[in-house]
Each structure stands twice: as structure tokens, then as C-alpha cells.
Amino acid sequence: NAGVTQTPKFQVLKTGQSMTLQCAQDMNHEYMSWYRQDPGMGLRLIHYSVGAGITDQGEVPNGYNVSRSTTEDFPLRLLSAAPSQTSVYFCASSRRQGNTGELFFGEGSRLTVL
Amino acid sequence: GQQVMQIPQYQHVQEGEDFTTYCNSSTTLSNIQWYKQRPGGHPVFLIQLVKSGEVKKQKRLTFQFGEAKKNSSLHITATQTTDVGTYFCAGGKFYNNNDMRFGAGTRLTVKP
């Protein structure tokens, strides 16, 4: 059981380049989300989705796009990378039962924007 | 907007000492979750609290959710070197529990 799989694990971009961070889960979870983690700031919610075709903004959505065409996949797109987007990105999924449910995290994608 | 504040930012203890981290929200939460992240790893779920005043225990760990559902704490009794890591709280917004906001975390180091 793979759980939550993120690719790539490491990426270096130049300012202005675009890229997509991939996230896939095999647990049939309806809920998926993206966080970024920066030193001293914890994890900040970028976007989340409660099911295929439904996405919503979190705390820091600017500069990022998401889509949810299937239950399994939730890619995060950077259209024009900026140095401020240098961070570690975590994808998480959850089986929402009633009020909420535990988040299962991927291993993270470390992005450096030069 | 909702803010979840966590203190202290760092805590260094001698093995065997107790440890507590506190989480406070500016707004009422629907639930609170606690996670542990080892250095270089990803956050791993510890527990979820939903009810006002709820207290849960996991071996040496005690979790509390405040009566007003705005604060929470994690207490570790007699720390061990295996407790090393960063502990995060995450609160769900009262009217949208899908929006989970994390505190900045408390980094615990344990001296043998």
C-alpha cells in the first residue's frame, strides 16, 4: 500500500519557469490538500479539495493552481516560479468521516527557485 | 483570518524530564489534531480531539482540548530520546473543518 506519493522529491527551477508537483493517493480518500513548509512557519495550507471536480483556496494560494479530475490525483502547478516559492511541499489526504479525519502526508517535495 | 499559535518554538530537555507544548487559536475550532515530524521526515498523525474539554492519553502523552475549543496542549511525561522531533497542532475552522491550519510547531530535543 503506497499511501500518498509525491513526485519529484527534489526540483531546482529558475525564476519564471513553470512546473507541476504531482500527488497521488491509493486510499480512495475524498479529501486532498497541499501545504508548504518553511522554517519557523509550520505548514501553511495552499489549496485543498473535498472531491473530484471541487477545489478551494487555503491560506497562501497565490501563485499556485490546482485541479482534481480524479479521486486519486491532485497536482499542484506553479505557473511562473518565484524565489519566494522555495520551500518543502507536502501533499496530504484524508478520509473525511463526519467532522474530520487524520491527514496522511506524502514524503515531501523540496523545491528551490533560483 | 484564523491563526493558530503554538509555543514554545523550541524546547530542550534532559531525558526523563517532562515536556509541554501549547496551541492557541484566535477563533473557535471544530477540532484539533496533533502531529509529530521527525527531522527530515513528514508529519505523522498522533491524535484528534473534537469535544470541548476532551482529554486523551497515549502512553506517556496526554492531549487536552480547552473548554472553549480555542486552545490545546500536549504533555509528554518522562521524555525519551525517541520523542525528538517537531510537534504540530492543527485546527479545523469552526464553519469549515476542511480548512486545517497548522501552528508553527515546537521542536523538541532530548539530551540523553
mmCIF file of C-alpha atoms in Angstrom:
data_model
loop_
_atom_site.group_PDB
_atom_site.id
_atom_site.type_symbol
_atom_site.label_atom_id
_atom_site.label_comp_id
_atom_site.label_asym_id
_atom_site.label_seq_id
_atom_site.Cartn_x
_atom_site.Cartn_y
_atom_site.Cartn_z
ATOM 1 C CA ASN A 1 0.000 0.000 0.000
ATOM 2 C CA ALA A 2 1.815 3.114 -1.268
ATOM 3 C CA GLY A 3 -0.297 5.715 0.588
ATOM 4 C CA VAL A 4 0.460 9.253 -0.640
ATOM 5 C CA THR A 5 3.098 9.532 -3.354
ATOM 6 C CA GLN A 6 4.715 12.804 -4.321
ATOM 7 C CA THR A 7 6.984 13.460 -7.284
ATOM 8 C CA PRO A 8 9.545 14.807 -7.764
ATOM 9 C CA LYS A 9 11.327 14.662 -4.400
ATOM 10 C CA PHE A 10 13.715 17.440 -5.407
ATOM 11 C CA GLN A 11 13.495 20.149 -8.066
ATOM 12 C CA VAL A 12 15.503 23.239 -8.953
ATOM 13 C CA LEU A 13 13.840 25.899 -11.088
ATOM 14 C CA LYS A 14 14.813 29.246 -12.466
ATOM 15 C CA THR A 15 12.621 32.251 -11.812
ATOM 16 C CA GLY A 16 9.738 32.347 -14.279
ATOM 17 C CA GLN A 17 9.762 28.650 -15.097
ATOM 18 C CA SER A 18 6.657 26.556 -14.625
ATOM 19 C CA MET A 19 6.298 23.115 -13.182
ATOM 20 C CA THR A 20 3.838 20.680 -11.671
ATOM 21 C CA LEU A 21 4.236 18.799 -8.417
ATOM 22 C CA GLN A 22 2.428 15.507 -8.625
ATOM 23 C CA CYS A 23 0.471 13.896 -5.807
ATOM 24 C CA ALA A 24 -1.334 10.575 -5.933
ATOM 25 C CA GLN A 25 -3.035 8.516 -3.243
ATOM 26 C CA ASP A 26 -4.307 4.964 -3.413
ATOM 27 C CA MET A 27 -6.507 5.020 -0.302
ATOM 28 C CA ASN A 28 -9.667 6.268 -2.056
ATOM 29 C CA HIS A 29 -9.627 9.405 0.078
ATOM 30 C CA GLU A 30 -12.023 12.165 -0.897
ATOM 31 C CA TYR A 31 -10.013 14.935 0.752
ATOM 32 C CA MET A 32 -6.618 16.064 -0.519
ATOM 33 C CA SER A 33 -4.552 19.134 0.251
ATOM 34 C CA TRP A 34 -1.253 20.862 -0.380
ATOM 35 C CA TYR A 35 0.895 22.521 2.286
ATOM 36 C CA ARG A 36 4.174 24.340 2.134
ATOM 37 C CA GLN A 37 6.632 24.202 4.997
ATOM 38 C CA ASP A 38 9.103 26.969 5.676
ATOM 39 C CA PRO A 39 11.468 27.242 8.673
ATOM 40 C CA GLY A 40 9.725 28.659 11.713
ATOM 41 C CA MET A 41 6.347 28.907 9.991
ATOM 42 C CA GLY A 42 4.936 25.420 10.279
ATOM 43 C CA LEU A 43 2.788 24.121 7.461
ATOM 44 C CA ARG A 44 0.653 26.574 5.534
ATOM 45 C CA LEU A 45 -2.340 25.401 3.554
ATOM 46 C CA ILE A 46 -2.188 26.271 -0.142
ATOM 47 C CA HIS A 47 -5.218 24.556 -1.690
ATOM 48 C CA TYR A 48 -7.472 21.688 -0.800
ATOM 49 C CA SER A 49 -10.110 19.518 -2.441
ATOM 50 C CA VAL A 50 -13.039 17.607 -0.949
ATOM 51 C CA GLY A 51 -13.608 15.504 -4.042
ATOM 52 C CA ALA A 52 -13.132 15.228 -7.785
ATOM 53 C CA GLY A 53 -14.029 18.476 -9.516
ATOM 54 C CA ILE A 54 -14.001 20.509 -6.278
ATOM 55 C CA THR A 55 -11.117 22.686 -5.124
ATOM 56 C CA ASP A 56 -10.795 25.565 -2.697
ATOM 57 C CA GLN A 57 -8.169 28.049 -1.565
ATOM 58 C CA GLY A 58 -6.297 27.814 1.681
ATOM 59 C CA GLU A 59 -4.132 30.329 3.490
ATOM 60 C CA VAL A 60 -1.495 31.004 0.789
ATOM 61 C CA PRO A 61 -2.995 30.211 -2.651
ATOM 62 C CA ASN A 62 -1.383 32.966 -4.713
ATOM 63 C CA GLY A 63 0.998 31.696 -7.384
ATOM 64 C CA TYR A 64 -0.402 28.167 -7.315
ATOM 65 C CA ASN A 65 -3.095 26.379 -9.289
ATOM 66 C CA VAL A 66 -4.713 23.029 -8.635
ATOM 67 C CA SER A 67 -7.233 20.743 -10.282
ATOM 68 C CA ARG A 68 -8.873 17.490 -9.226
ATOM 69 C CA SER A 69 -10.016 15.469 -12.191
ATOM 70 C CA THR A 70 -9.827 12.124 -10.379
ATOM 71 C CA THR A 71 -10.106 10.981 -6.768
ATOM 72 C CA GLU A 72 -6.528 9.715 -6.845
ATOM 73 C CA ASP A 73 -4.596 12.719 -8.188
ATOM 74 C CA PHE A 74 -4.167 16.292 -7.003
ATOM 75 C CA PRO A 75 -1.399 18.113 -8.898
ATOM 76 C CA LEU A 76 -0.040 21.487 -7.817
ATOM 77 C CA ARG A 77 1.030 23.860 -10.593
ATOM 78 C CA LEU A 78 3.423 26.769 -10.369
ATOM 79 C CA LEU A 79 2.836 28.862 -13.476
ATOM 80 C CA SER A 80 5.741 31.284 -13.037
ATOM 81 C CA ALA A 81 8.061 30.284 -10.213
ATOM 82 C CA ALA A 82 9.456 32.927 -7.864
ATOM 83 C CA PRO A 83 12.257 32.651 -5.254
ATOM 84 C CA SER A 84 9.605 33.118 -2.546
ATOM 85 C CA GLN A 85 8.188 29.748 -3.555
ATOM 86 C CA THR A 86 11.364 27.963 -2.453
ATOM 87 C CA SER A 87 10.026 25.569 0.140
ATOM 88 C CA VAL A 88 9.214 21.992 1.015
ATOM 89 C CA TYR A 89 5.800 21.000 -0.272
ATOM 90 C CA PHE A 90 3.658 18.325 1.323
ATOM 91 C CA CYS A 91 0.590 16.704 -0.110
ATOM 92 C CA ALA A 92 -1.877 15.140 2.294
ATOM 93 C CA SER A 93 -5.055 13.115 2.001
ATOM 94 C CA SER A 94 -7.796 12.143 4.395
ATOM 95 C CA ARG A 95 -10.911 10.025 4.567
ATOM 96 C CA ARG A 96 -13.312 12.564 5.967
ATOM 97 C CA GLN A 97 -15.724 10.921 8.401
ATOM 98 C CA GLY A 98 -18.208 13.256 9.986
ATOM 99 C CA ASN A 99 -16.269 16.120 11.482
ATOM 100 C CA THR A 100 -12.831 15.394 10.155
ATOM 101 C CA GLY A 101 -10.133 12.753 9.800
ATOM 102 C CA GLU A 102 -6.402 12.312 10.154
ATOM 103 C CA LEU A 103 -4.160 13.629 7.400
ATOM 104 C CA PHE A 104 -1.806 11.185 5.678
ATOM 105 C CA PHE A 105 1.204 13.031 4.312
ATOM 106 C CA GLY A 106 3.493 12.273 1.413
ATOM 107 C CA GLU A 107 7.236 12.395 1.904
ATOM 108 C CA GLY A 108 7.519 15.926 0.549
ATOM 109 C CA SER A 109 8.955 17.707 -2.480
ATOM 110 C CA ARG A 110 11.830 20.096 -1.944
ATOM 111 C CA LEU A 111 11.687 22.963 -4.435
ATOM 112 C CA THR A 112 14.410 25.562 -4.957
ATOM 113 C CA VAL A 113 13.757 28.567 -7.171
ATOM 114 C CA LEU A 114 16.870 30.470 -8.235
ATOM 115 C CA GLY B 1 -8.389 35.122 9.426
ATOM 116 C CA GLN B 2 -7.879 32.149 11.655
ATOM 117 C CA GLN B 3 -4.489 31.921 13.307
ATOM 118 C CA VAL B 4 -3.137 29.015 15.267
ATOM 119 C CA MET B 5 -0.275 29.943 17.552
ATOM 120 C CA GLN B 6 1.993 27.437 19.205
ATOM 121 C CA ILE B 7 4.528 27.880 21.990
ATOM 122 C CA PRO B 8 7.298 27.396 22.746
ATOM 123 C CA GLN B 9 9.119 27.346 19.423
ATOM 124 C CA TYR B 10 11.956 25.262 20.868
ATOM 125 C CA GLN B 11 12.326 23.099 23.958
ATOM 126 C CA HIS B 12 15.445 21.320 25.091
ATOM 127 C CA VAL B 13 15.078 18.844 27.927
ATOM 128 C CA GLN B 14 17.107 16.261 29.759
ATOM 129 C CA GLU B 15 15.930 12.716 29.211
ATOM 130 C CA GLY B 16 13.364 11.892 31.866
ATOM 131 C CA GLU B 17 12.048 15.436 32.191
ATOM 132 C CA ASP B 18 8.522 16.391 31.198
ATOM 133 C CA PHE B 19 7.605 18.464 28.138
ATOM 134 C CA THR B 20 4.553 20.529 27.248
ATOM 135 C CA THR B 21 3.599 22.419 24.109
ATOM 136 C CA TYR B 22 0.628 24.764 23.884
ATOM 137 C CA CYS B 23 -1.605 25.678 20.996
ATOM 138 C CA ASN B 24 -3.945 28.679 20.887
ATOM 139 C CA SER B 25 -6.408 29.776 18.242
ATOM 140 C CA SER B 26 -7.875 33.219 17.679
ATOM 141 C CA THR B 27 -11.205 31.591 16.778
ATOM 142 C CA THR B 28 -13.227 28.601 17.929
ATOM 143 C CA LEU B 29 -12.094 25.362 16.363
ATOM 144 C CA SER B 30 -14.179 22.444 15.142
ATOM 145 C CA ASN B 31 -11.439 20.013 16.145
ATOM 146 C CA ILE B 32 -7.731 19.878 16.819
ATOM 147 C CA GLN B 33 -5.174 17.383 15.647
ATOM 148 C CA TRP B 34 -1.601 16.781 16.731
ATOM 149 C CA TYR B 35 1.237 15.623 14.519
ATOM 150 C CA LYS B 36 4.862 14.682 15.020
ATOM 151 C CA GLN B 37 7.560 15.271 12.436
ATOM 152 C CA ARG B 38 10.969 13.692 12.813
ATOM 153 C CA PRO B 39 13.945 15.567 11.320
ATOM 154 C CA GLY B 40 13.895 15.124 7.548
ATOM 155 C CA GLY B 41 10.554 13.359 7.654
ATOM 156 C CA HIS B 42 6.924 14.139 7.085
ATOM 157 C CA PRO B 43 4.237 14.896 9.677
ATOM 158 C CA VAL B 44 2.642 11.830 11.237
ATOM 159 C CA PHE B 45 -0.756 11.932 12.899
ATOM 160 C CA LEU B 46 -0.865 11.442 16.660
ATOM 161 C CA ILE B 47 -4.397 12.184 17.738
ATOM 162 C CA GLN B 48 -7.593 14.162 17.146
ATOM 163 C CA LEU B 49 -9.718 15.941 19.740
ATOM 164 C CA VAL B 50 -13.242 17.041 18.948
ATOM 165 C CA LYS B 51 -15.187 17.618 22.154
ATOM 166 C CA SER B 52 -14.930 20.611 24.464
ATOM 167 C CA GLY B 53 -12.734 19.762 27.459
ATOM 168 C CA GLU B 54 -11.649 16.452 25.965
ATOM 169 C CA VAL B 55 -8.589 14.707 27.388
ATOM 170 C CA LYS B 56 -6.918 11.752 25.703
ATOM 171 C CA LYS B 57 -3.866 9.741 26.670
ATOM 172 C CA GLN B 58 -1.442 7.685 24.637
ATOM 173 C CA LYS B 59 1.059 6.024 26.971
ATOM 174 C CA ARG B 60 3.274 8.946 28.128
ATOM 175 C CA LEU B 61 1.429 11.546 26.006
ATOM 176 C CA THR B 62 -1.573 13.491 27.297
ATOM 177 C CA PHE B 63 -3.635 15.696 24.994
ATOM 178 C CA GLN B 64 -6.173 18.282 26.116
ATOM 179 C CA PHE B 65 -8.734 20.397 24.273
ATOM 180 C CA GLY B 66 -9.916 23.524 26.049
ATOM 181 C CA GLU B 67 -13.470 24.134 27.181
ATOM 182 C CA ALA B 68 -13.877 26.969 24.700
ATOM 183 C CA LYS B 69 -12.309 24.886 21.919
ATOM 184 C CA LYS B 70 -9.705 27.587 21.331
ATOM 185 C CA ASN B 71 -6.682 26.001 22.957
ATOM 186 C CA SER B 72 -4.982 22.672 23.329
ATOM 187 C CA SER B 73 -1.908 21.156 24.892
ATOM 188 C CA LEU B 74 0.321 18.134 24.507
ATOM 189 C CA HIS B 75 2.208 16.916 27.558
ATOM 190 C CA ILE B 76 4.883 14.232 27.473
ATOM 191 C CA THR B 77 5.861 12.614 30.760
ATOM 192 C CA ALA B 78 9.420 11.410 31.263
ATOM 193 C CA THR B 79 10.773 12.200 27.823
ATOM 194 C CA GLN B 80 12.879 9.705 25.925
ATOM 195 C CA THR B 81 15.324 10.236 23.060
ATOM 196 C CA THR B 82 12.731 8.731 20.734
ATOM 197 C CA ASP B 83 10.480 11.731 21.454
ATOM 198 C CA VAL B 84 12.815 14.020 19.500
ATOM 199 C CA GLY B 85 11.077 15.891 16.692
ATOM 200 C CA THR B 86 8.745 18.772 15.974
ATOM 201 C CA TYR B 87 5.217 18.646 17.330
ATOM 202 C CA PHE B 88 2.492 20.462 15.435
ATOM 203 C CA CYS B 89 -1.082 21.226 16.301
ATOM 204 C CA ALA B 90 -3.617 21.710 13.514
ATOM 205 C CA GLY B 91 -7.024 23.261 13.993
ATOM 206 C CA GLY B 92 -10.070 22.950 11.810
ATOM 207 C CA LYS B 93 -12.082 26.080 11.205
ATOM 208 C CA PHE B 94 -15.384 26.026 13.037
ATOM 209 C CA TYR B 95 -17.519 26.559 9.936
ATOM 210 C CA ASN B 96 -15.221 24.748 7.536
ATOM 211 C CA ASN B 97 -13.369 21.871 9.102
ATOM 212 C CA ASN B 98 -11.784 21.061 5.730
ATOM 213 C CA ASP B 99 -9.561 24.124 6.186
ATOM 214 C CA MET B 100 -6.920 22.823 8.595
ATOM 215 C CA ARG B 101 -4.425 25.399 9.855
ATOM 216 C CA PHE B 102 -1.181 24.357 11.496
ATOM 217 C CA GLY B 103 0.731 26.006 14.285
ATOM 218 C CA ALA B 104 4.412 26.794 13.738
ATOM 219 C CA GLY B 105 5.421 23.758 15.765
ATOM 220 C CA THR B 106 7.538 23.081 18.838
ATOM 221 C CA ARG B 107 10.895 21.498 18.190
ATOM 222 C CA LEU B 108 11.856 19.130 20.996
ATOM 223 C CA THR B 109 15.401 17.976 21.588
ATOM 224 C CA VAL B 110 16.256 15.469 24.318
ATOM 225 C CA LYS B 111 19.680 15.137 25.884
ATOM 226 C CA PRO B 112 20.500 11.580 26.984
#
